[in-house]
Coordinates of C-alpha atoms and ligand atoms in Angstrom, one line a residue:
X1 CA -9.9 -38.0 14.8
X2 CA -10.8 -34.3 14.4
X3 CA -14.4 -32.6 14.0
X4 CA -13.2 -31.1 10.6
X5 CA -10.5 -31.6 8.3
X6 CA -9.5 -28.6 6.1
X7 CA -7.7 -29.5 3.2
X8 CA -5.5 -26.6 1.7
X9 CA -4.2 -24.0 4.0
X10 CA -4.8 -21.6 1.0
X11 CA -7.2 -18.4 0.8
X12 CA -10.5 -20.0 1.6
X13 CA -9.1 -23.0 3.8
X14 CA -7.5 -20.5 6.4
X15 CA -10.8 -18.5 6.6
X16 CA -12.5 -22.0 7.6
X17 CA -10.0 -23.1 10.0
X18 CA -10.2 -19.5 11.9
X19 CA -14.1 -19.4 11.9
X20 CA -14.6 -23.1 12.7
X21 CA -12.0 -23.0 15.8
X22 CA -13.2 -19.8 17.2
X23 CA -15.9 -21.2 19.7
X24 CA -13.7 -23.6 20.9
X25 CA -16.1 -26.3 20.6
X26 CA -14.3 -28.3 17.6
X27 CA -11.0 -29.4 16.9
X28 CA -9.6 -28.7 13.7
X29 CA -6.9 -30.1 11.5
X30 CA -5.4 -28.1 8.5
X31 CA -3.4 -30.1 6.0
X32 CA -1.5 -27.9 3.4
X33 CA 0.9 -29.5 0.8
X34 CA 3.4 -26.7 0.7
X35 CA 5.8 -24.8 3.0
X36 CA 5.6 -22.0 5.5
X37 CA 5.4 -18.5 4.3
X38 CA 7.5 -17.5 7.4
X39 CA 10.7 -15.4 6.1
X40 CA 9.8 -15.6 2.6
X41 CA 10.2 -11.8 1.9
X42 CA 8.7 -11.9 -1.3
X43 CA 5.3 -13.2 0.4
X44 CA 5.6 -10.3 2.7
X45 CA 7.0 -7.2 0.5
X46 CA 4.4 -6.4 -1.7
X47 CA 6.0 -5.3 -4.7
X48 CA 8.0 -8.2 -4.8
X49 CA 5.1 -10.6 -4.9
X50 CA 5.2 -11.6 -8.6
X51 CA 9.1 -12.9 -7.9
X52 CA 7.2 -15.8 -6.1
X53 CA 5.9 -17.7 -9.6
X54 CA 6.3 -18.9 -11.7
X55 CA 9.2 -21.6 -11.5
X56 CA 9.8 -21.4 -7.5
X57 CA 9.3 -23.8 -4.7
X58 CA 6.2 -21.4 -3.7
X59 CA 4.4 -22.4 -6.9
X60 CA 2.8 -25.9 -8.0
X61 CA 4.5 -25.0 -11.3
X62 CA 1.5 -26.2 -13.6
X63 CA 1.7 -25.5 -17.2
X64 CA -1.6 -25.3 -19.3
X65 CA -2.2 -27.6 -22.6
X66 CA -1.2 -26.0 -25.9
X67 CA -4.1 -23.4 -26.2
X68 CA -5.9 -23.8 -29.6
X69 CA -7.1 -20.1 -29.5
X70 CA -3.5 -18.9 -28.8
X71 CA -1.4 -20.0 -31.7
X72 CA -1.1 -23.4 -29.8
X73 CA 0.9 -21.7 -27.1
X74 CA 1.2 -23.3 -23.8
X75 CA 2.6 -20.9 -20.6
X76 CA 2.9 -21.6 -16.9
X77 CA -0.3 -21.6 -14.5
X78 CA 0.8 -20.5 -11.2
X79 CA -1.2 -21.5 -7.9
X80 CA 0.7 -20.8 -4.5
X81 CA 2.1 -23.9 -2.5
X82 CA 2.9 -22.3 0.7
X83 CA 0.8 -21.4 3.8
X84 CA -2.1 -18.7 2.2
X85 CA -1.8 -20.5 -1.1
X86 CA -2.6 -18.0 -3.9
X87 CA -3.1 -15.2 -1.4
X88 CA 0.6 -15.5 -0.3
X89 CA 1.7 -15.1 -4.0
X90 CA -0.7 -13.0 -5.6
X91 CA -0.7 -9.8 -6.8
X92 CA -3.2 -8.2 -4.0
X93 CA -5.8 -6.6 -6.0
X94 CA -8.9 -7.0 -3.7
X95 CA -12.0 -6.3 -4.6
X96 CA -15.6 -8.3 -4.7
X97 CA -17.3 -8.3 -7.9
X98 CA -20.3 -6.9 -9.5
X99 CA -23.7 -7.0 -7.4
X100 CA -24.9 -8.8 -10.4
X101 CA -22.4 -11.5 -10.3
X102 CA -24.0 -12.7 -6.9
X103 CA -27.9 -11.8 -7.9
X104 CA -27.0 -14.1 -11.1
X105 CA -25.5 -16.8 -8.8
X106 CA -28.4 -16.5 -6.5
X107 CA -30.9 -16.9 -9.4
X108 CA -28.9 -19.5 -11.3
X109 CA -28.8 -21.7 -8.2
X110 CA -32.1 -21.1 -6.8
X111 CA -30.8 -20.0 -3.5
X112 CA -31.3 -16.5 -2.6
X113 CA -28.7 -16.5 0.1
X114 CA -26.1 -16.1 -2.7
X115 CA -27.5 -12.7 -3.4
X116 CA -25.5 -9.7 -3.4
X117 CA -28.0 -8.2 -0.7
X118 CA -27.2 -11.0 1.7
X119 CA -23.4 -11.7 0.9
X120 CA -22.6 -8.2 1.3
X121 CA -22.5 -8.8 5.3
X122 CA -19.5 -10.9 5.1
X123 CA -17.3 -8.1 3.5
X124 CA -17.8 -6.4 7.1
X125 CA -16.6 -9.4 8.4
X126 CA -14.0 -10.1 6.4
X127 CA -12.3 -6.7 5.6
X128 CA -10.9 -3.8 7.6
X129 CA -9.6 -0.7 5.7
X130 CA -6.5 0.6 6.9
X131 CA -4.3 3.8 6.1
X132 CA -2.2 3.4 3.1
X133 CA 1.7 3.0 3.4
X134 CA 2.2 6.6 2.6
X135 CA -0.6 8.0 4.7
X136 CA -2.0 10.0 1.9
X137 CA -5.3 11.7 2.2
X138 CA -7.7 9.1 0.5
X139 CA -10.9 11.3 0.6
X140 CA -12.2 10.8 -2.8
X141 CA -10.2 7.8 -3.6
X142 CA -13.0 5.3 -2.1
X143 CA -16.1 5.1 -0.7
X144 CA -15.9 4.3 3.2
X145 CA -19.5 3.0 3.5
X146 CA -18.9 0.2 1.2
X147 CA -16.0 -1.1 3.5
X148 CA -15.6 -3.0 6.8
X149 CA -13.5 -1.6 9.4
X150 CA -13.3 -4.3 11.9
X151 CA -12.6 -7.3 9.9
X152 CA -9.9 -9.8 9.9
X153 CA -8.3 -8.7 6.7
X154 CA -6.3 -5.4 6.3
X155 CA -6.8 -3.5 3.0
X156 CA -5.5 -0.3 1.9
X157 CA -5.5 1.9 -1.2
X158 CA -2.3 2.5 -2.8
X159 CA 0.9 3.2 -0.5
X160 CA 3.3 4.8 -3.5
X161 CA 2.5 7.0 -6.4
X162 CA 3.3 4.8 -9.4
X163 CA 4.1 8.4 -11.4
X164 CA 1.4 7.6 -13.9
X165 CA -1.4 8.0 -11.4
X166 CA -2.4 11.7 -12.3
X167 CA -2.3 10.8 -16.0
X168 CA -4.9 8.0 -15.6
X169 CA -7.2 9.9 -13.5
X170 CA -7.1 12.8 -15.9
X171 CA -7.7 10.4 -18.9
X172 CA -11.2 9.4 -16.7
X173 CA -12.0 13.2 -16.7
X174 CA -11.2 13.8 -20.5
X175 CA -12.8 10.9 -21.5
X176 CA -15.2 10.2 -19.4
X177 CA -18.1 9.1 -21.6
X178 CA -15.9 5.8 -22.2
X179 CA -13.8 5.8 -19.1
X180 CA -15.9 7.0 -16.2
X181 CA -14.2 7.8 -12.8
X182 CA -15.6 5.0 -10.5
X183 CA -14.4 6.4 -7.0
X184 CA -15.3 2.6 -5.5
X185 CA -16.0 -0.4 -7.1
X186 CA -16.0 -2.1 -3.7
X187 CA -20.0 -1.4 -3.4
X188 CA -21.2 -3.7 -6.0
X189 CA -20.9 -1.1 -9.0
X190 CA -17.9 -1.9 -10.8
X191 CA -18.0 -0.1 -14.2
X192 CA -15.5 3.0 -14.5
X193 CA -12.0 3.4 -13.7
X194 CA -10.7 4.4 -10.3
X195 CA -8.2 3.5 -7.2
X196 CA -7.2 0.0 -6.6
X197 CA -7.9 -1.6 -3.3
X198 CA -5.3 -4.0 -2.3
X199 CA -5.1 -6.7 0.4
X200 CA -2.0 -4.8 2.1
X201 CA -1.7 -3.4 5.3
X202 CA 1.1 -1.4 7.4
X203 CA 3.0 -1.9 3.9
X204 CA 2.5 -5.6 4.3
X205 CA 1.0 -8.3 2.2
X206 CA -2.2 -9.3 4.3
X207 CA -2.6 -13.1 3.2
X208 CA -4.9 -15.6 4.5
X209 CA -2.0 -16.9 6.6
X210 CA -0.7 -13.6 7.8
X211 CA -4.3 -13.0 9.2
X212 CA -7.0 -15.8 9.3
X213 CA -4.3 -18.6 10.0
X214 CA -2.3 -16.8 12.2
X215 CA -5.0 -16.2 14.6
X216 CA -6.4 -19.6 14.5
X217 CA -3.0 -21.3 15.5
X218 CA -3.1 -19.3 18.9
X219 CA -5.9 -21.4 19.6
X220 CA -5.2 -25.0 21.2
X221 CA -7.9 -27.0 19.0
X222 CA -6.2 -26.2 15.5
X223 CA -3.3 -28.3 14.5
X224 CA -1.8 -27.9 11.0
X225 CA 0.5 -30.0 9.1
X226 CA 3.0 -28.6 6.2
X227 CA 4.2 -30.5 3.3
X228 CA 1.0 -32.9 3.9
X229 CA -0.5 -33.5 0.4
X230 CA -3.8 -35.0 0.3
X231 CA -3.7 -37.8 -2.3
X232 CA -7.4 -39.6 -1.9
X233 CA -10.6 -39.1 0.0
X234 CA -11.6 -42.5 1.4
X235 CA -15.3 -43.5 1.4
X236 CA -16.3 -44.5 5.2
X237 CA -19.7 -46.0 4.7
X238 CA -23.1 -44.8 3.3
X239 CA -25.8 -42.5 4.7
X240 CA -29.3 -42.5 4.7
X241 CA -30.4 -39.0 4.1
X242 CA -33.2 -37.7 5.8
X243 CA -36.4 -37.9 5.4
X244 CA -36.5 -40.2 2.3
X245 CA -33.1 -41.0 1.4
X246 CA -31.4 -41.8 -0.9
X247 CA -28.5 -43.7 0.6
X248 CA -25.0 -41.8 -0.3
X249 CA -21.4 -42.3 0.0
X250 CA -19.9 -40.7 3.1
X251 CA -16.3 -39.6 2.7
X252 CA -15.1 -38.6 6.3
X253 CA -11.5 -39.9 5.7
X254 CA -8.6 -39.2 3.8
X255 CA -5.1 -40.1 3.3
X256 CA -2.0 -37.7 2.8
X257 CA 1.6 -38.2 2.2
X258 CA 4.7 -36.0 2.1
X259 CA 5.7 -36.9 -1.6
X260 CA 6.1 -40.1 -3.8
X261 CA 7.0 -43.2 -1.9
X262 CA 6.8 -41.4 1.6
X263 CA 4.6 -43.3 4.3
X264 CA 0.6 -42.4 3.7
X265 CA -1.4 -41.5 6.8
X266 CA -5.1 -41.7 6.9
X267 CA -7.1 -39.2 9.1
X268 CA -10.9 -39.2 9.9
X269 CA -13.3 -36.2 10.4
X270 CA -15.9 -36.9 12.9
X271 CA -18.2 -34.1 11.0
X272 CA -16.8 -33.3 7.7
X273 CA -13.8 -32.9 5.4
X274 CA -13.6 -29.5 3.5
X275 CA -11.8 -29.1 0.2
X276 CA -10.1 -25.9 -0.1
X277 CA -7.0 -26.9 -2.4
X278 CA -8.1 -24.5 -5.4
X279 CA -9.6 -24.6 -8.7
X280 CA -7.0 -27.0 -10.0
X281 CA -6.2 -29.4 -7.0
X282 CA -9.9 -29.7 -5.7
X283 CA -10.9 -31.4 -8.6
X284 CA -7.9 -33.4 -8.9
X285 CA -8.5 -34.8 -5.5
X286 CA -12.1 -35.6 -6.2
X287 CA -11.2 -37.3 -9.6
X288 CA -8.4 -39.3 -7.7
X289 CA -11.0 -40.5 -5.1
X290 CA -13.6 -41.8 -7.6
X291 CA -15.6 -38.8 -7.9
X292 CA -16.0 -37.7 -11.8
X293 CA -16.7 -38.8 -15.3
X294 CA -16.8 -42.6 -15.2
X295 CA -15.1 -43.1 -18.5
X296 CA -12.0 -40.9 -17.7
X297 CA -11.5 -42.6 -14.3
X298 CA -12.0 -46.1 -15.9
X299 CA -9.3 -45.5 -18.3
X300 CA -7.2 -44.6 -15.5
X301 CA -7.9 -47.6 -13.5
X302 CA -9.4 -45.6 -11.0
X303 CA -12.6 -47.1 -9.7
X304 CA -16.0 -44.9 -9.7
X305 CA -17.8 -44.3 -6.5
X306 CA -19.8 -41.1 -8.0
X307 CA -20.0 -41.1 -12.0
X308 CA -20.4 -37.4 -12.2
X309 CA -19.3 -35.8 -15.6
X310 CA -19.1 -32.1 -14.2
X311 CA -16.0 -32.7 -12.2
X312 CA -13.2 -30.5 -13.6
X313 CA -15.3 -29.1 -16.5
X314 CA -16.4 -25.6 -16.9
X315 CA -12.7 -24.3 -16.2
X316 CA -13.3 -20.4 -16.7
X317 CA -10.6 -17.8 -16.6
X318 CA -9.8 -14.2 -17.2
X319 CA -7.5 -13.4 -20.2
X320 CA -4.7 -11.2 -19.8
X321 CA -3.3 -9.0 -22.6
X322 CA -0.6 -6.8 -22.1
X323 CA -0.3 -4.0 -24.1
X324 CA 3.1 -2.2 -23.8
X325 CA 4.0 1.1 -24.9
X326 CA 7.5 3.0 -24.9
X327 CA 7.9 5.9 -22.7
X328 CA 9.9 8.6 -21.9
X329 CA 13.1 7.6 -20.3
X330 CA 13.5 7.8 -16.3
X331 CA 9.9 7.6 -15.2
X332 CA 8.9 4.1 -15.2
X333 CA 9.8 1.6 -12.5
X334 CA 11.7 -0.5 -15.3
X335 CA 14.9 0.4 -13.7
X336 CA 14.3 -0.9 -10.5
X337 CA 13.4 -4.1 -11.8
X338 CA 16.3 -4.4 -13.6
X339 CA 18.9 -3.1 -11.6
X340 CA 20.0 -4.8 -8.1
X341 CA 21.7 -1.3 -7.3
X342 CA 18.4 -0.1 -7.1
X343 CA 16.3 -2.7 -5.4
X344 CA 18.9 -3.0 -2.7
X345 CA 18.0 0.3 -0.9
X346 CA 14.3 -0.3 -1.6
X347 CA 14.4 -3.5 0.4
X348 CA 16.4 -1.5 3.1
X349 CA 13.7 1.3 3.4
X350 CA 10.9 -1.4 3.5
X351 CA 13.0 -3.6 6.1
X352 CA 12.9 -0.3 8.3
X353 CA 9.8 1.8 7.9
X354 CA 7.4 -0.5 5.7
X355 CA 7.3 2.3 3.0
X356 CA 8.7 2.7 -0.4
X357 CA 7.9 1.5 -3.8
X358 CA 7.8 -2.1 -2.1
X359 CA 4.9 -1.2 0.2
X360 CA 2.7 -1.2 -2.9
X361 CA 1.1 -3.6 -5.2
X362 CA 1.7 -4.0 -9.1
X363 CA -0.9 -1.3 -10.4
X364 CA -2.7 1.9 -8.6
X365 CA -5.4 2.3 -11.1
X366 CA -7.7 0.0 -13.0
X367 CA -11.3 -0.1 -14.2
X368 CA -14.1 -2.6 -15.5
X369 CA -15.7 -1.5 -18.8
X370 CA -18.1 -2.9 -21.1
X371 CA -18.4 -3.3 -24.8
X372 CA -21.2 -0.6 -26.6
X373 CA -24.2 -1.9 -26.5
X374 CA -24.8 -1.2 -30.5
X375 CA -21.3 -3.7 -30.7
X376 CA -22.2 -5.9 -33.8
X377 CA -21.3 -9.1 -31.7
X378 CA -24.5 -8.6 -30.1
X379 CA -26.5 -9.2 -33.2
X380 CA -25.6 -12.7 -33.0
X381 CA -24.6 -13.5 -29.6
X382 CA -26.2 -13.1 -26.2
X383 CA -24.4 -10.7 -23.8
X384 CA -22.7 -12.8 -21.4
X385 CA -21.8 -10.5 -18.9
X386 CA -23.7 -11.2 -15.5
X387 CA -25.8 -8.2 -16.0
X388 CA -26.5 -4.7 -17.8
X389 CA -23.8 -3.2 -15.0
X390 CA -21.3 -5.9 -15.2
X391 CA -18.3 -5.6 -17.3
X392 CA -16.9 -7.2 -20.6
X393 CA -13.2 -6.2 -19.9
X394 CA -10.8 -4.7 -17.6
X395 CA -8.4 -2.1 -17.7
X396 CA -5.0 -1.9 -15.7
X397 CA -2.3 0.8 -15.6
X398 CA 1.2 -0.5 -14.7
X399 CA 4.2 1.9 -15.1
X400 CA 6.7 -0.9 -16.0
X401 CA 7.1 -3.9 -18.5
X402 CA 4.8 -6.9 -17.7
X403 CA 4.3 -9.1 -20.3
X404 CA 4.3 -12.9 -18.9
X405 CA 6.6 -15.3 -20.4
X406 CA 8.6 -12.5 -22.3
X407 CA 11.4 -11.2 -20.3
X408 CA 11.8 -7.4 -19.6
X409 CA 14.3 -6.0 -22.4
X410 CA 17.8 -5.0 -20.9
X411 CA 17.1 -1.1 -21.4
X412 CA 13.8 1.0 -22.2
X413 CA 11.1 2.5 -20.0
X414 CA 7.7 1.1 -20.6
X415 CA 4.0 1.5 -19.6
X416 CA 1.7 -1.6 -19.7
X417 CA -2.1 -1.2 -20.1
X418 CA -3.7 -4.6 -19.4
X419 CA -6.8 -5.3 -21.2
X420 CA -8.5 -8.6 -19.7
X421 CA -11.3 -10.2 -20.7
X422 CA -13.9 -10.4 -17.7
X423 CA -16.7 -12.4 -19.3
X424 CA -15.4 -14.9 -21.4
X425 CA -17.3 -17.6 -22.9
X426 CA -14.5 -20.1 -23.7
X427 CA -14.6 -23.0 -21.2
X428 CA -11.9 -25.3 -20.6
X429 CA -11.2 -28.3 -18.1
X430 CA -9.0 -30.0 -15.4
X431 CA -8.6 -33.7 -16.0
X432 CA -6.2 -36.4 -14.7
X433 CA -2.9 -37.0 -16.4
X434 CA -2.1 -40.1 -14.2
X435 CA -3.6 -42.1 -11.3
X436 CA -0.4 -40.8 -9.6
X437 CA -1.5 -38.0 -7.2
X438 CA 1.9 -36.5 -7.3
X439 CA 1.6 -35.9 -11.3
X440 CA 0.3 -32.6 -12.4
X441 CA -3.2 -32.8 -14.0
X442 CA -3.8 -31.9 -17.6
X443 CA -5.1 -28.0 -17.3
X444 CA -6.5 -26.8 -20.3
X445 CA -8.3 -23.0 -19.7
X446 CA -9.3 -23.3 -23.4
X447 CA -8.8 -19.4 -23.9
X448 CA -10.2 -17.4 -26.8
X449 CA -12.1 -20.0 -28.4
X450 CA -15.0 -18.3 -29.0
X451 CA -16.1 -15.6 -31.3
X452 CA -17.2 -13.4 -28.4
X453 CA -14.1 -13.7 -26.7
X454 CA -12.1 -12.8 -29.8
X455 CA -14.7 -9.8 -30.6
X456 CA -14.1 -8.6 -27.1
X457 CA -10.3 -8.8 -26.8
X458 CA -10.3 -7.1 -30.4
X459 CA -12.5 -4.1 -29.0
X460 CA -10.6 -3.9 -26.0
X461 CA -7.1 -3.5 -27.5
X462 CA -8.8 -0.7 -29.6
X463 CA -10.5 0.7 -26.5
X464 CA -6.9 0.7 -24.5
X465 CA -5.5 2.7 -27.6
X466 CA -7.9 5.3 -27.4
X467 CA -7.4 5.4 -23.6
X468 CA -3.7 5.9 -24.4
X469 CA -4.2 8.6 -27.0
X470 CA -5.6 10.8 -24.2
X471 CA -4.0 14.3 -23.8
X472 CA -2.3 13.0 -20.5
X473 CA -0.1 10.5 -22.2
X474 CA 1.3 12.9 -24.9
X475 CA 4.5 14.0 -23.3
X476 CA 5.1 10.1 -21.9
X477 CA 4.2 7.8 -24.4
X478 CA 6.5 7.7 -27.4
X479 CA 5.4 4.8 -29.3
X480 CA 3.8 1.5 -29.1
X481 CA 5.6 -1.5 -28.5
X482 CA 5.7 -4.7 -30.7
X483 CA 2.3 -5.6 -32.6
X484 CA 0.5 -3.1 -30.9
X485 CA 0.3 -0.7 -33.8
X486 CA -2.0 -3.3 -35.5
X487 CA -5.2 -1.7 -36.8
X488 CA -7.3 -4.4 -39.1
X489 CA -9.4 -7.2 -37.2
X490 CA -7.0 -9.8 -38.5
X491 CA -3.9 -7.9 -37.6
X492 CA -5.4 -7.4 -33.9
X493 CA -6.6 -11.2 -33.8
X494 CA -2.9 -12.4 -34.4
X495 CA -1.6 -9.9 -31.8
X496 CA -4.1 -11.4 -29.2
X497 CA -3.4 -14.9 -30.0
X498 CA 0.4 -14.2 -29.9
X499 CA 0.5 -12.2 -26.6
X500 CA -2.4 -13.5 -24.4
X501 CA -2.0 -15.4 -21.2
X502 CA -3.7 -15.6 -17.9
X503 CA -4.9 -13.4 -14.9
X504 CA -4.5 -16.3 -12.7
X505 CA -8.3 -16.7 -11.8
X506 CA -9.4 -19.8 -12.8
X507 CA -12.9 -21.0 -11.2
X508 CA -15.7 -23.3 -12.4
X509 CA -14.2 -26.7 -11.9
X510 CA -16.4 -28.0 -8.7
X511 CA -19.3 -25.5 -10.0
X512 CA -22.2 -24.8 -7.7
X513 CA -25.8 -25.6 -9.3
X514 CA -29.2 -25.6 -8.0
X515 CA -29.9 -28.9 -5.8
X516 CA -31.1 -31.5 -8.1
X517 CA -29.5 -30.2 -11.0
X518 CA -28.6 -32.4 -13.8
X519 CA -25.0 -31.0 -13.6
X520 CA -22.7 -29.4 -11.1
X521 CA -20.5 -30.6 -8.3
X522 CA -21.8 -28.7 -5.5
X523 CA -25.1 -28.0 -4.1
X524 CA -25.9 -24.3 -2.9
X525 CA -24.4 -25.1 0.8
X526 CA -21.3 -26.2 -1.1
X527 CA -22.0 -30.0 -0.3
X528 CA -20.5 -32.5 -2.9
X529 CA -23.6 -33.5 -4.6
X530 CA -24.4 -37.1 -3.9
X531 CA -22.1 -37.5 -0.8
X532 CA -22.2 -37.1 3.0
X533 CA -19.6 -35.4 5.0
X534 CA -17.6 -33.4 2.4
X535 CA -18.0 -29.9 1.2
X536 CA -16.0 -27.8 -1.1
X537 CA -15.1 -24.2 0.1
X538 CA -12.6 -22.3 -2.8
X539 CA -12.8 -20.6 -6.0
X540 CA -13.7 -23.8 -8.0
X541 CA -17.3 -23.4 -6.6
X542 CA -18.0 -20.4 -8.9
X543 CA -19.9 -21.1 -11.9
X544 CA -19.3 -18.2 -13.6
X545 CA -16.3 -15.9 -13.3
X546 CA -16.9 -12.6 -11.5
X547 CA -16.2 -8.9 -12.3
X548 CA -13.3 -9.1 -9.8
X549 CA -9.8 -10.3 -9.1
X550 CA -10.8 -13.8 -7.5
X551 CA -9.2 -13.8 -3.9
X552 CA -12.0 -11.2 -2.7
X553 CA -14.9 -13.6 -3.8
X554 CA -13.2 -16.5 -2.7
X555 CA -12.9 -14.6 0.9
X556 CA -16.4 -14.2 0.8
X557 CA -17.5 -17.8 -0.3
X558 CA -15.2 -18.9 2.7
X559 CA -16.9 -16.6 5.3
X560 CA -20.4 -17.5 3.9
X561 CA -19.6 -21.3 4.4
X562 CA -18.3 -21.2 7.5
X563 CA -21.3 -19.2 8.9
X564 CA -23.4 -21.9 7.1
X565 CA -21.2 -24.9 8.7
X566 CA -21.4 -23.1 12.2
X567 CA -25.3 -23.1 11.9
X568 CA -25.7 -26.7 10.5
Ligands
FAD1 P1 -5.6 -21.2 -3.0 O1 -5.3 -20.0 -2.5 O2 -4.8 -21.3 -3.8 O3 -5.5 -22.2 -2.0 C1 -5.4 -23.8 -2.0 C2 -4.5 -24.2 -1.2 O4 -4.5 -25.7 -1.2 C3 -2.8 -24.1 -1.7 O5 -2.5 -23.4 -0.5 C4 -2.5 -25.2 -2.3 O6 -1.0 -25.5 -1.6 C5 -3.2 -26.2 -1.1 N1 -3.4 -27.7 -1.6 C6 -3.7 -27.7 -2.9 N2 -3.6 -29.2 -3.3 C7 -3.5 -29.8 -2.1 C8 -3.5 -31.1 -1.6 N3 -3.8 -32.2 -2.4 N4 -3.3 -31.3 -0.2 C9 -3.0 -30.3 0.9 N5 -3.1 -29.1 0.1 C10 -3.3 -28.7 -0.9 N6 -6.8 -12.8 -7.2 C11 -6.8 -11.6 -6.6 O7 -8.2 -11.2 -6.1 N7 -6.2 -10.3 -6.9 C12 -4.8 -10.5 -7.5 O8 -4.1 -9.3 -7.7 C13 -4.6 -11.8 -7.7 N8 -3.4 -11.9 -8.5 C14 -3.2 -13.4 -8.6 C15 -1.9 -13.6 -9.3 C16 -1.0 -14.8 -9.2 C17 0.0 -15.2 -9.5 C18 -2.1 -16.0 -8.9 C19 -1.6 -17.5 -8.9 C20 -3.4 -15.6 -8.5 C21 -3.8 -14.6 -8.3 N9 -5.2 -14.0 -7.9 C22 -5.2 -12.7 -7.4 C23 -6.2 -15.3 -7.9 C24 -6.4 -15.5 -6.4 O9 -5.4 -15.5 -5.4 C25 -7.1 -16.8 -6.2 O10 -8.1 -17.0 -7.2 C26 -7.5 -17.3 -4.9 O11 -6.5 -16.6 -4.0 C27 -8.1 -18.6 -4.6 O12 -8.3 -19.2 -3.6 P2 -8.5 -20.7 -3.1 O13 -8.8 -20.8 -1.9 O14 -9.3 -21.0 -4.2 O15 -7.2 -21.6 -3.6

């Protein structure tokens, strides 16, 4: 028996394990289905990170259902299955979103503690801005006042030039009306294009494992089990909630096992179980435990304990559309990616000095942008952005070929401008395919099925082409690759359907709603509605996807939740 059991040593789970164990008063057990990240080079050398997914032992290796909005294609849906979870395999872009994301969250949940004004304190607890790997002068590339300097997770600006950085920044000056320079997106104002901040310190990936968990494991009151997959929560009784009830089922026990047919262990929590298994596995565990839509559970022979139709629904994700151009030979990173003779010396350099191309993330510049306010779509559709200063799409510049699912061509140099849909209105779901906990659930992000999503991506393609037409690219870009030369609505739509995949940011499957709301999975204190002893702390609780890559918001959720649990 432990005081707290944390399910999943991922991004959020390790924050919880660290903060709850810090005062020494509580015994904490952390259960992780995956393996250790120790000695896994690609989990530590930043630029190698993308090689960890898909199709490796460090990935859950999920695949999405055929996407009706994307020509019926299905594609991998990576999720980290190792210490650190997705924070050990992600692309390390580190940001928090628009202030309007949090203010909307506060308004929608009726709980002002989710407002930007309040949540911002956790940035300073979480983050420690450090010098970039190449030690360059970062004045004018970020705003120090927006960032923590003493927090747990080292974060830095790019540590190696991508070659195209100056072209991106020049374009923000030349086309300032459409692509204004934003010195720092970390202060709640996301609009504009500027320098990325990465979860990298001293040229190494900062994951929740190398930071929060490593610190926690030095304490005698934290136990960690690897290869321990939680298969089911177990009801331990009913609790009469003061002052007037009701009586609700308590879940202070769970079962875990190493795999199909392996022995099952049952463990108890004196205080709480905290589910931090992520946007796919958290709803899977709830459903396996009889918390979910009754009809779905009945169909699989699972006894319903709480009939909650919202579990696993409201899945939302950013859509990734790679727009690729052929460029002048020799200046991109493509040869490095395809030539083992080049990657070897880069690995040696990283091993000895933690510098060079491997010390860096995948992009140095990105930005968040809006559709024009007079866009025709707004005549018929409400603006889905979280506020007037929030974005509809994101632009990322990468000096190499990136096109998930389509292998890098054997020759050629490329630049990829990703346009990502940031305010999607399509919603999907996670459902059980089977009552077997070791079978993958059905994951349907249902991408690009609404008029707004189609419109926004179409206009994002057009805007990206205007960006690439800037004079800074004239001596570099030679021609568009593939269907990017499309100009009509119909042709661009076909290009979008054929190219789009995921930015790997699923949220919403255990959505937080106001206390007493008729839908939703957790209350604003992140306790599972209609239960006792059970909380969810991970990206799945976000009802609306933020204007950010989702690790930063996930860290803030976890810091806030840990503070709330300790104050209980
Ligand atoms: P996770 O970090 O996934 O943690 C869940 C943990 O629970 C995992 O360790 C998992 O193995 C474990 N687990 C699951 N089921 C069980 C079970 N039944 N029993 C025990 N343990 C279990 N975000 C950014 O901000 N920037 C980026 O550049 C970026 N790039 C990305 C690239 C990729 C390839 C991926 C996959 C994600 C990326 N993201 C990025 C998204 C971001 O990393 C995630 O949104 C965030 O880390 C999710 O955190 P989490 O705590 O919700 O889940």
